[in-house]
PDB file of C-alpha atoms in Angstrom:
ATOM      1  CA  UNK A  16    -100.867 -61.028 -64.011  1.00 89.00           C
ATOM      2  CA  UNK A  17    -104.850 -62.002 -63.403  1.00 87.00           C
ATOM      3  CA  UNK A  18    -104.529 -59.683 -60.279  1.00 87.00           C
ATOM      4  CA  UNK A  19    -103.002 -57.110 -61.872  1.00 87.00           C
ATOM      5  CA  UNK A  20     -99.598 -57.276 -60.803  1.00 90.00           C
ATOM      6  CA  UNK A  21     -96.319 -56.593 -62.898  1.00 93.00           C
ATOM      7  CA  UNK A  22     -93.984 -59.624 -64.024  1.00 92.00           C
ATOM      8  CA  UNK A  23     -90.269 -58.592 -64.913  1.00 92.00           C
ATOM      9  CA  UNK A  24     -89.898 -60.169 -68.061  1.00 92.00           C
ATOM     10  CA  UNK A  25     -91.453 -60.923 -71.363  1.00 91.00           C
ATOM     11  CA  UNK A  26     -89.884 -62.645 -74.297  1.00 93.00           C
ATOM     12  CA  UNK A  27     -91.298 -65.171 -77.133  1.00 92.00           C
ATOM     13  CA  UNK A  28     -94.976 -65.166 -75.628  1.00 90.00           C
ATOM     14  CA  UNK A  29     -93.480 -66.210 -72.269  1.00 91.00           C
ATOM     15  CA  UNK A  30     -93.636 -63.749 -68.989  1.00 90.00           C
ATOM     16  CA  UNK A  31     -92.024 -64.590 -65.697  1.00 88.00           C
ATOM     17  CA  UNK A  32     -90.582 -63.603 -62.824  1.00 87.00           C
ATOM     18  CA  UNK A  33     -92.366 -61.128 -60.132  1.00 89.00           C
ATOM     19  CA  UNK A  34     -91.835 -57.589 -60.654  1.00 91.00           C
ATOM     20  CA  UNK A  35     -89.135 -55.626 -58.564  1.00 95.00           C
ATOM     21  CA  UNK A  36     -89.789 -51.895 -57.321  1.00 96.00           C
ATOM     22  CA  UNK A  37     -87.596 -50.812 -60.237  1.00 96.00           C
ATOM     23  CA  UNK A  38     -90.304 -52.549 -62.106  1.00 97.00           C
ATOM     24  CA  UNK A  39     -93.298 -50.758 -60.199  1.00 97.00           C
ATOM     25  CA  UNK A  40     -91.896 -47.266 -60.061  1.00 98.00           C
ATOM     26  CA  UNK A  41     -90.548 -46.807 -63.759  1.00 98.00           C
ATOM     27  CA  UNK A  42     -93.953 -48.372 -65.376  1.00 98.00           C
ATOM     28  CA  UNK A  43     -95.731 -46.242 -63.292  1.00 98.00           C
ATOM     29  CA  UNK A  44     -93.936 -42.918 -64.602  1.00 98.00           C
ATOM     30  CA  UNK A  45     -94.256 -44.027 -68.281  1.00 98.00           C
ATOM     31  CA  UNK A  46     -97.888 -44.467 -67.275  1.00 98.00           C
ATOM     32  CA  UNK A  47     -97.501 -40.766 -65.942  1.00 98.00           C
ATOM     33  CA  UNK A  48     -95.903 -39.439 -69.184  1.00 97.00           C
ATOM     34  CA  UNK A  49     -98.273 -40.961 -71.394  1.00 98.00           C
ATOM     35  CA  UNK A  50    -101.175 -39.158 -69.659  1.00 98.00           C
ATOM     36  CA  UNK A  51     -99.574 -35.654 -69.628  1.00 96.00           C
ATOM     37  CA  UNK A  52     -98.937 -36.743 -73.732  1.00 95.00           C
ATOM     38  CA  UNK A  53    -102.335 -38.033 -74.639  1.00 95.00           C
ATOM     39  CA  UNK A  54    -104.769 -36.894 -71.910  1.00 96.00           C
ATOM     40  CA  UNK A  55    -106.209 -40.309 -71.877  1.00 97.00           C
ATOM     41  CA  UNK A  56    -107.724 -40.996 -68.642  1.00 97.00           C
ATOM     42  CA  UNK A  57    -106.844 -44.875 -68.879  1.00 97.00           C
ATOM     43  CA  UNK A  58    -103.264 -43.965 -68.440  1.00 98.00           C
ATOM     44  CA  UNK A  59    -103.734 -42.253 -65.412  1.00 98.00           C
ATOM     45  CA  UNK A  60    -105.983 -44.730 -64.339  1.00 98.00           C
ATOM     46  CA  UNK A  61    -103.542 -47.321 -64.699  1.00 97.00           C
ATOM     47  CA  UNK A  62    -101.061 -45.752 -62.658  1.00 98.00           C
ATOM     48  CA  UNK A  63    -103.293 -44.828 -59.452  1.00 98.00           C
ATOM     49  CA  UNK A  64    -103.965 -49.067 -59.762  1.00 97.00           C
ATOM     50  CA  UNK A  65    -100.571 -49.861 -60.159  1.00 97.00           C
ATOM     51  CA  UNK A  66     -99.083 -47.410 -57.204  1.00 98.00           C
ATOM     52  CA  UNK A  67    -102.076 -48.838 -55.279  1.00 97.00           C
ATOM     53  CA  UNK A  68    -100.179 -52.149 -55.596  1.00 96.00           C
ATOM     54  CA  UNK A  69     -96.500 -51.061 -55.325  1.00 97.00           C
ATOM     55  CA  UNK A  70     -97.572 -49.912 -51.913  1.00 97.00           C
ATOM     56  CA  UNK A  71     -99.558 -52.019 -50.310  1.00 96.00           C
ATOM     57  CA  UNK A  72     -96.789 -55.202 -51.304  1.00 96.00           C
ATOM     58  CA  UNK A  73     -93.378 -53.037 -50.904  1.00 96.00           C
ATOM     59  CA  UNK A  74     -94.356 -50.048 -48.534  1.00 97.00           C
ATOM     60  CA  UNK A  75     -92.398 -50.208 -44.943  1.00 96.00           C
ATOM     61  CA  UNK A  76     -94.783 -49.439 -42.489  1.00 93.00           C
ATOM     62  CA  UNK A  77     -92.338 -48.821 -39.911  1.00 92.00           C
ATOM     63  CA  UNK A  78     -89.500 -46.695 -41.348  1.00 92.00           C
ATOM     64  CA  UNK A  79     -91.260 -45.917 -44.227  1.00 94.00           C
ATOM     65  CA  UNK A  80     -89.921 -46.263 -48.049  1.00 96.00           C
ATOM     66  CA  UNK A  81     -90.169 -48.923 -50.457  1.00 97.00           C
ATOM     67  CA  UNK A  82     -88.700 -52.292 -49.975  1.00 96.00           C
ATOM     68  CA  UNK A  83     -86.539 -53.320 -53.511  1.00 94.00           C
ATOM     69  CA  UNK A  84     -88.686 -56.699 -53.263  1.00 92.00           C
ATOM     70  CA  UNK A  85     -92.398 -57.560 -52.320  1.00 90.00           C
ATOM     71  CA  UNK A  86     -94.097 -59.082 -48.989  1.00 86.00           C
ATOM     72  CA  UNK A  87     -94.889 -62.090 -50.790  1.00 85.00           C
ATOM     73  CA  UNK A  88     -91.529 -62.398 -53.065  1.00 74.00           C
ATOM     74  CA  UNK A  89     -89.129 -65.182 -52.240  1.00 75.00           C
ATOM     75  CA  UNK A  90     -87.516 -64.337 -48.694  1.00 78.00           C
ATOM     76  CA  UNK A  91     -83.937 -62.999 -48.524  1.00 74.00           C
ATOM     77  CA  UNK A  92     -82.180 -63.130 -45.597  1.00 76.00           C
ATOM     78  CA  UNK A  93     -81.965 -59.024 -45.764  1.00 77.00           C
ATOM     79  CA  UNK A  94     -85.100 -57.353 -47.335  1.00 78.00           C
ATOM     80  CA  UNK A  95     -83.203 -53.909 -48.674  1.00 90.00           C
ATOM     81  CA  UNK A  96     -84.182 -50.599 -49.488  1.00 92.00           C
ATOM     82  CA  UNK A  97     -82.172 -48.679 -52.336  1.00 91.00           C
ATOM     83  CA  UNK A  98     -82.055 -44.896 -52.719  1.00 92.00           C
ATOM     84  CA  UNK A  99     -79.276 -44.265 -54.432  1.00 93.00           C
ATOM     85  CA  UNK A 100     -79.253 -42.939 -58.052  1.00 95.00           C
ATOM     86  CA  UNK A 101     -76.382 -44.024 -60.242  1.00 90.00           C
ATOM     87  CA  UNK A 102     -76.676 -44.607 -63.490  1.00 92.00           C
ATOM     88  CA  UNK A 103     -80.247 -45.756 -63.814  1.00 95.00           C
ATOM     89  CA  UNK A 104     -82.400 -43.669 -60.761  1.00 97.00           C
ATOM     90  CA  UNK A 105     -83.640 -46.229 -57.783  1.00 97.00           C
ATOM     91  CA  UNK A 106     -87.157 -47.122 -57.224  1.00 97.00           C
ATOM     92  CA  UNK A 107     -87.723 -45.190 -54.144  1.00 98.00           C
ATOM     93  CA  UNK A 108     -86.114 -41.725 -56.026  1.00 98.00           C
ATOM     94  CA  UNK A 109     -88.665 -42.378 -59.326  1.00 98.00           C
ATOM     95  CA  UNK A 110     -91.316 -43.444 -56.763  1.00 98.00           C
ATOM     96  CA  UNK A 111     -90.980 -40.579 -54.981  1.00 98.00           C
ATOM     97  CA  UNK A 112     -91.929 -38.257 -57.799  1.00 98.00           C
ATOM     98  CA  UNK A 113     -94.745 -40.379 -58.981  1.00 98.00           C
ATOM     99  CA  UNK A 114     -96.158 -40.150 -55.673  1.00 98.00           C
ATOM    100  CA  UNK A 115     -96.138 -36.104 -55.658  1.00 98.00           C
ATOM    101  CA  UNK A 116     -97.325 -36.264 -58.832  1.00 98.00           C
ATOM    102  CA  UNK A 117    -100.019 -38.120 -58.577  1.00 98.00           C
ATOM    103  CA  UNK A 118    -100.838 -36.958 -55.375  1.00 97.00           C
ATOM    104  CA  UNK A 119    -100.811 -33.565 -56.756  1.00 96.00           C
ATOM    105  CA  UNK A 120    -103.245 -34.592 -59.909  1.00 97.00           C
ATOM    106  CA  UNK A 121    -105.422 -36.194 -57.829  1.00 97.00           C
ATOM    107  CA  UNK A 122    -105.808 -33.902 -55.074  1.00 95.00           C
ATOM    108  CA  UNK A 123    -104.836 -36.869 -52.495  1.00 96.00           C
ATOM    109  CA  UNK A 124    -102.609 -35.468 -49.393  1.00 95.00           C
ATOM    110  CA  UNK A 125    -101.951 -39.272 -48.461  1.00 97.00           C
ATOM    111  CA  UNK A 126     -99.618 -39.934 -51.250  1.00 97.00           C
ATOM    112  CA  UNK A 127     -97.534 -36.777 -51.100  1.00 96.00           C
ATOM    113  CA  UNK A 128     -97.166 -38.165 -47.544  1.00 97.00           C
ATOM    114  CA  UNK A 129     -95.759 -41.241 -48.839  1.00 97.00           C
ATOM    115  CA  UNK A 130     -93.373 -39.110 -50.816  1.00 97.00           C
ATOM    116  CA  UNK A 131     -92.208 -37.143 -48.147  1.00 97.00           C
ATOM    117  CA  UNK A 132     -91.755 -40.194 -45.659  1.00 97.00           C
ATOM    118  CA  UNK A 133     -89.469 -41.605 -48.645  1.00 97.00           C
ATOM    119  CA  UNK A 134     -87.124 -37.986 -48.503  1.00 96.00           C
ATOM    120  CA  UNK A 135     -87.033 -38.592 -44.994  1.00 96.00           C
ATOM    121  CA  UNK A 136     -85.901 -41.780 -44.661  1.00 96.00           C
ATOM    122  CA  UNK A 137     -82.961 -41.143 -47.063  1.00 96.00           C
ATOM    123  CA  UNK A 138     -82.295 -37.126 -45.827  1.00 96.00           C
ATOM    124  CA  UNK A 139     -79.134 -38.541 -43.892  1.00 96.00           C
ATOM    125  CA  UNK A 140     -76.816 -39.965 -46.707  1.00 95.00           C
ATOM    126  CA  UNK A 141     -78.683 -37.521 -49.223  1.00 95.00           C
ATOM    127  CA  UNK A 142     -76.930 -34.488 -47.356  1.00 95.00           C
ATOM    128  CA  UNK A 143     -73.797 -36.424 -46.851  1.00 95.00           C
ATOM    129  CA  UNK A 144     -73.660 -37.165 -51.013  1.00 95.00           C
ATOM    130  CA  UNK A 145     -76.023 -35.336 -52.948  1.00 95.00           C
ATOM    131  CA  UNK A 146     -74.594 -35.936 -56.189  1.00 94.00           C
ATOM    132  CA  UNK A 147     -75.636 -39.956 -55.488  1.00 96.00           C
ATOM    133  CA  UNK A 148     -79.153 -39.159 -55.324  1.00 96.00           C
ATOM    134  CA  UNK A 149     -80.091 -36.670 -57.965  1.00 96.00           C
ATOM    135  CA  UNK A 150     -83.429 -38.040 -59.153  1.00 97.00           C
ATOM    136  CA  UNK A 151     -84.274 -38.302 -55.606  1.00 97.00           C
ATOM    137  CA  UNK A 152     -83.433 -34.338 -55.163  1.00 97.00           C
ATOM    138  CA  UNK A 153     -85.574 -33.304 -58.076  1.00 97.00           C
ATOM    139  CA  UNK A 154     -88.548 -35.195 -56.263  1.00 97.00           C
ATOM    140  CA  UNK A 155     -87.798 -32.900 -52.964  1.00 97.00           C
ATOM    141  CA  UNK A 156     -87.429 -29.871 -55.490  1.00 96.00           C
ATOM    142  CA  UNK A 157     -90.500 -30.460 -56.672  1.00 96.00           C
ATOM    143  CA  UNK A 158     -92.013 -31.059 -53.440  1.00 95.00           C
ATOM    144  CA  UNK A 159     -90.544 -28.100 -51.833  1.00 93.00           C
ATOM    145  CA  UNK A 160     -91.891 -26.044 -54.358  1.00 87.00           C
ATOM    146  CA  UNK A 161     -92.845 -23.913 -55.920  1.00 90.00           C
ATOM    147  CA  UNK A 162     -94.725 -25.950 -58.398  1.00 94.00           C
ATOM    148  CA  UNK A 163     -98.023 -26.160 -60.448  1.00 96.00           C
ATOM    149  CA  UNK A 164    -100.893 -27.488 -61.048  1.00 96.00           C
ATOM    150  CA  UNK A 165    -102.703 -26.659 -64.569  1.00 97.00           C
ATOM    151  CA  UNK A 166    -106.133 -27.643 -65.553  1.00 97.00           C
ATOM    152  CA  UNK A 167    -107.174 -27.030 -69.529  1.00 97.00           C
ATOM    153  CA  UNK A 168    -110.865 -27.330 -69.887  1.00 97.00           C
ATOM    154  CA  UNK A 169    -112.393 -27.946 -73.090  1.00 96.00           C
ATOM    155  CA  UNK A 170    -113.422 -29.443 -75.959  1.00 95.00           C
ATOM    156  CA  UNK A 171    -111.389 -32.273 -76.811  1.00 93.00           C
ATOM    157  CA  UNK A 172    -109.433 -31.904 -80.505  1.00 92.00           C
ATOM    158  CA  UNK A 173    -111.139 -28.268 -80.621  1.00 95.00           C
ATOM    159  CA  UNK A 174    -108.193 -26.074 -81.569  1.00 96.00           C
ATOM    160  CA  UNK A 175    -108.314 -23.853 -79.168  1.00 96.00           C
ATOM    161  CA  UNK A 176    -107.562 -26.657 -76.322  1.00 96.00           C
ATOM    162  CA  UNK A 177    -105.010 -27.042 -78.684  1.00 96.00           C
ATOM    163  CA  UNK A 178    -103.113 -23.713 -78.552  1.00 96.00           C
ATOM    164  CA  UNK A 179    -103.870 -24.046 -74.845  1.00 96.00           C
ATOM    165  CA  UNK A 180    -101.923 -27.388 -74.455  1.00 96.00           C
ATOM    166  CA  UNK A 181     -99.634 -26.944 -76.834  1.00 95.00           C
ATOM    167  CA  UNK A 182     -98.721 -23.638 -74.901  1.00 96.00           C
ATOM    168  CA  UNK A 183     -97.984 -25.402 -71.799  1.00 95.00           C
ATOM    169  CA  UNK A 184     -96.037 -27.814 -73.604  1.00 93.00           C
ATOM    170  CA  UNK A 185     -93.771 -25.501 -74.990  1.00 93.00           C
ATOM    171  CA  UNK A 186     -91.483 -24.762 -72.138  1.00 93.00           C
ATOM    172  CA  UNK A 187     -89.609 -26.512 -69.892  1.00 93.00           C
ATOM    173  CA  UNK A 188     -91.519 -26.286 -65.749  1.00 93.00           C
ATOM    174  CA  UNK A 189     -90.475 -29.429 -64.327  1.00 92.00           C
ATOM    175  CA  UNK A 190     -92.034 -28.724 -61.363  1.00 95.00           C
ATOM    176  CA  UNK A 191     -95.757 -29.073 -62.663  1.00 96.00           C
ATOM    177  CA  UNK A 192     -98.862 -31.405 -63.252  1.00 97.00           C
ATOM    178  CA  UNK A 193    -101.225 -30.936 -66.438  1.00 97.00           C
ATOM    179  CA  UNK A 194    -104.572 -32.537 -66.762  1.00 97.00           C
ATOM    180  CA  UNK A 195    -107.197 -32.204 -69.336  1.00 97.00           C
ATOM    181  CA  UNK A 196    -110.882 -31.708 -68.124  1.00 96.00           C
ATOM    182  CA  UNK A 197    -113.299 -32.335 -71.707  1.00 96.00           C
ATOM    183  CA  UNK A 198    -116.417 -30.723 -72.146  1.00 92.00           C
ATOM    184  CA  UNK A 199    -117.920 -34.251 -72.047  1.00 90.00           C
ATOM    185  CA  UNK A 200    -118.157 -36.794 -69.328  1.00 90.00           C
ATOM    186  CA  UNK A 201    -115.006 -38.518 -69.321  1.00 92.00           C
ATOM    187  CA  UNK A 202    -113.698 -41.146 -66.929  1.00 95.00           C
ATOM    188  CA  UNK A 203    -110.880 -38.168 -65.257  1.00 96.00           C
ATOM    189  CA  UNK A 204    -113.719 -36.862 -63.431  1.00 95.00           C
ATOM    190  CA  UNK A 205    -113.766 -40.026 -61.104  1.00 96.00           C
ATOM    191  CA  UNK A 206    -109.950 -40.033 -60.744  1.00 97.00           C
ATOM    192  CA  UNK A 207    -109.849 -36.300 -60.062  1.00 96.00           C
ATOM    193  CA  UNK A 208    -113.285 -35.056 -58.733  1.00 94.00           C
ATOM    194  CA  UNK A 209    -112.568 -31.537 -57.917  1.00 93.00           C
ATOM    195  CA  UNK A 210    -112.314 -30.986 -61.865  1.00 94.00           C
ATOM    196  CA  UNK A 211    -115.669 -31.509 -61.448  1.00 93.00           C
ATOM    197  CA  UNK A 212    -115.787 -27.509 -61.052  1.00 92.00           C
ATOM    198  CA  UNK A 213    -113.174 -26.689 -63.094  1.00 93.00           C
ATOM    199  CA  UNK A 214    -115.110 -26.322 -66.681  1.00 94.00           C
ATOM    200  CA  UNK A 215    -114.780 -24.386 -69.482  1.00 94.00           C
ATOM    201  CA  UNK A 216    -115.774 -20.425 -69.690  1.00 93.00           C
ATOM    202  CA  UNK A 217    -117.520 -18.376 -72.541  1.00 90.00           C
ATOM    203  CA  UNK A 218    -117.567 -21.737 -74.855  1.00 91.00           C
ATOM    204  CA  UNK A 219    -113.613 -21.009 -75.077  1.00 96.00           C
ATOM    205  CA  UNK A 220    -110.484 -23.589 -74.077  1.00 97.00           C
ATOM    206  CA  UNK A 221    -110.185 -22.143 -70.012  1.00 97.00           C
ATOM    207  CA  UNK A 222    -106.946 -22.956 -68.293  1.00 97.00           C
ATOM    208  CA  UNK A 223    -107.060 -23.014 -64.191  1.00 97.00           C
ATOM    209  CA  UNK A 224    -103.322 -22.486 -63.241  1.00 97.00           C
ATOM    210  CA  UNK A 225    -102.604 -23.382 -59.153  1.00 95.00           C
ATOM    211  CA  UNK A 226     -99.546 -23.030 -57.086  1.00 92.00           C
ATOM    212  CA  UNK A 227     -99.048 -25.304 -54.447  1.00 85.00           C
ATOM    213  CA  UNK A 228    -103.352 -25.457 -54.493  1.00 86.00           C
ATOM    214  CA  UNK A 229    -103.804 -21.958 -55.018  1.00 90.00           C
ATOM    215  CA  UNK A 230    -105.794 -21.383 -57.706  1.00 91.00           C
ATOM    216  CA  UNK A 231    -105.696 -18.034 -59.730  1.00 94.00           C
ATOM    217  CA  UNK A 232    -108.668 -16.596 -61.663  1.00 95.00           C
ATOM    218  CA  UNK A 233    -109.196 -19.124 -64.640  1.00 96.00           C
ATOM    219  CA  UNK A 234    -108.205 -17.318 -68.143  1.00 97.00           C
ATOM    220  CA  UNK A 235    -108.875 -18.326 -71.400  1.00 96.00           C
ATOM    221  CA  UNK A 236    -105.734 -16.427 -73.257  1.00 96.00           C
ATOM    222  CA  UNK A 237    -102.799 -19.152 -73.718  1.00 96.00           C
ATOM    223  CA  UNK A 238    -100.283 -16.224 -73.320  1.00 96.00           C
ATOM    224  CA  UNK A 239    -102.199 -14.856 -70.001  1.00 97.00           C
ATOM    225  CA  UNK A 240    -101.697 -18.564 -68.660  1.00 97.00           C
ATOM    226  CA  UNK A 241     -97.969 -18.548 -69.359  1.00 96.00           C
ATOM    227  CA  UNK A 242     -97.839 -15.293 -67.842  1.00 96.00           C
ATOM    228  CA  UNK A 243     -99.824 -17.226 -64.654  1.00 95.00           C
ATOM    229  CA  UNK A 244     -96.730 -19.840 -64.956  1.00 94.00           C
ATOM    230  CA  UNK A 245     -94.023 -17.445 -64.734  1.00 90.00           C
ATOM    231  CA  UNK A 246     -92.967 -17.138 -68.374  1.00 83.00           C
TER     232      UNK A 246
END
C-alpha cells in the first residue's frame, strides 16, 4: 500500500485484502534469501522496513509474540496467536528466525529479543510436542547456537569475492548470516554500520568469520575461512 504495508492478494491488476502475519513473516524471509543470493542492499533494506511494520501492528506487548491479525484489522471476538508448524510453518516460527537473523546482520540485540520472547511464549506446548513446531525449533537452534556471522569484503563481481562467496555457499551451515561489504560506498553500510570496519586487506577478497560476535582474525584464503566455519 501508499504506507508501505502488505495486501494479501493480487490478481488481474486488482490487490485487496490486509495482509496476515503469514503474509508479513514469509515476505520478509524471501526478502532475507534474496539478499544472502544477490547481496543487494535493497533487499535487506526492505525487510528491516517491513519487520519494522509486522511489529509495531501485530507485536503483543504483554505476553509477547505476534498476533495472526493486525491492531487495526477488522476485530474478532478472539485476537489469536499461532505457533504451530504443520504443513506450511506459522508466522510466529518463520518470524522468529527472521528476527535472529536480522538481528544478527544488523548487529541489533532488540530484535533477537523479540525472537527469544516468541520461544518463550510457546516453550510450554513446544516441549509437550516438538514434532508440531519444527520450524519454530530450528529458530531456537539457531539461537542457541553455535552460529555465524560472515562478512566478505571486496570488490563487487571481482573474482576473487567470487571464490570467497561461492565458498561459503557451497555447504550446508544453517545456522549462519552472510553479508557482502563492497569496496565502494554502498547503501549496507547504513543498515549494518559496524561493516564500516570490516574492509578489505592487501587489495584481496577478506572474509571476517564471527561466532556468536566473536570475531576471528580476518583471512583472505577461501579454504582458511571454511576452516574458520568448521569444515
Amino acid at each position: 500500500t501508499k504506507n508501505g504495508r502488505l495486501l494479501h492478494r493480487y490478481r488481474d491488476g486488482s490487490a485487496g485484502i490486509d495482509g496476515g502475519i503469514d503474509d508479513y513473516a514469509f515476505f520478509i524471509w524471501g526478502l532475507i534469501e534474496m539478499y544472502e543470493s544477490s547481496f543487494d542492499s535493497a533487499y535487506l533494506e526492505e525487510a528491516l522496513q517491513l519487520n519494522l511494520q509486522m511489529l509495531y501492528h501485530f507485536w503483543d506487548e504483554k505476553a509477547g509474540g505476534l498476533f495472526t491479525t493486525a491492531d487495526d484489522a477488522e476485530q474478532l471476538i478472539v485476537r489469536q496467536k499461532e505457533g504451530y508448524d504443520g504443513a506450511v510453518p506459522s508466522g510466529n516460527s518463520v518470524a522468529m528466525m527472521n528476527l535472529i537473523r536480522l538481528g544478527r546482520m544488523t548487529a541489533d540485540p532488540k530484535l533477537e529479543q523479540k525472537a527469544a520472547a516468541i520461544g518463550k511464549l510457546f516453550s510450554s506446548p513446544l516441549a509437550q510436542s516438538p514434532n508440531g513446531f519444527t520450524q519454530m525449533l530450528c529458530a531456537v537452534d539457531f539461537f542457541a547456537g553455535p552460529s555465524y556471522e560472515v562478512v566478505i569484503a571486496g570488490e563487487r563481481g571481482a573474482e576473487d569475492t567470487k571464490l570467497m562467496l561461492r565458498a561459503v555457499e557451497s555447504v550446508y551451515i544453517p545456522n549462519k548470516v552472510v553479508l557482502f561489504r563492497p569496496d565502494e560506498k554502498d547503501p549496507i553500510l547504513g543498515l549494518a554500520p559496524y561493516l564500516e570496519a570490516q574492509i578489505s586487506r592487501e587489495g584481496k577478497a577478506t572474509a571476517y568469520v564471527c561466532r556468536n560476535y566473536a570475531c576471528q582474525a580476518p583471512v583472505t584464503d577461501p579454504q582458511k575461512m571454511m576452516e574458520l566455519l568448521g569444515e
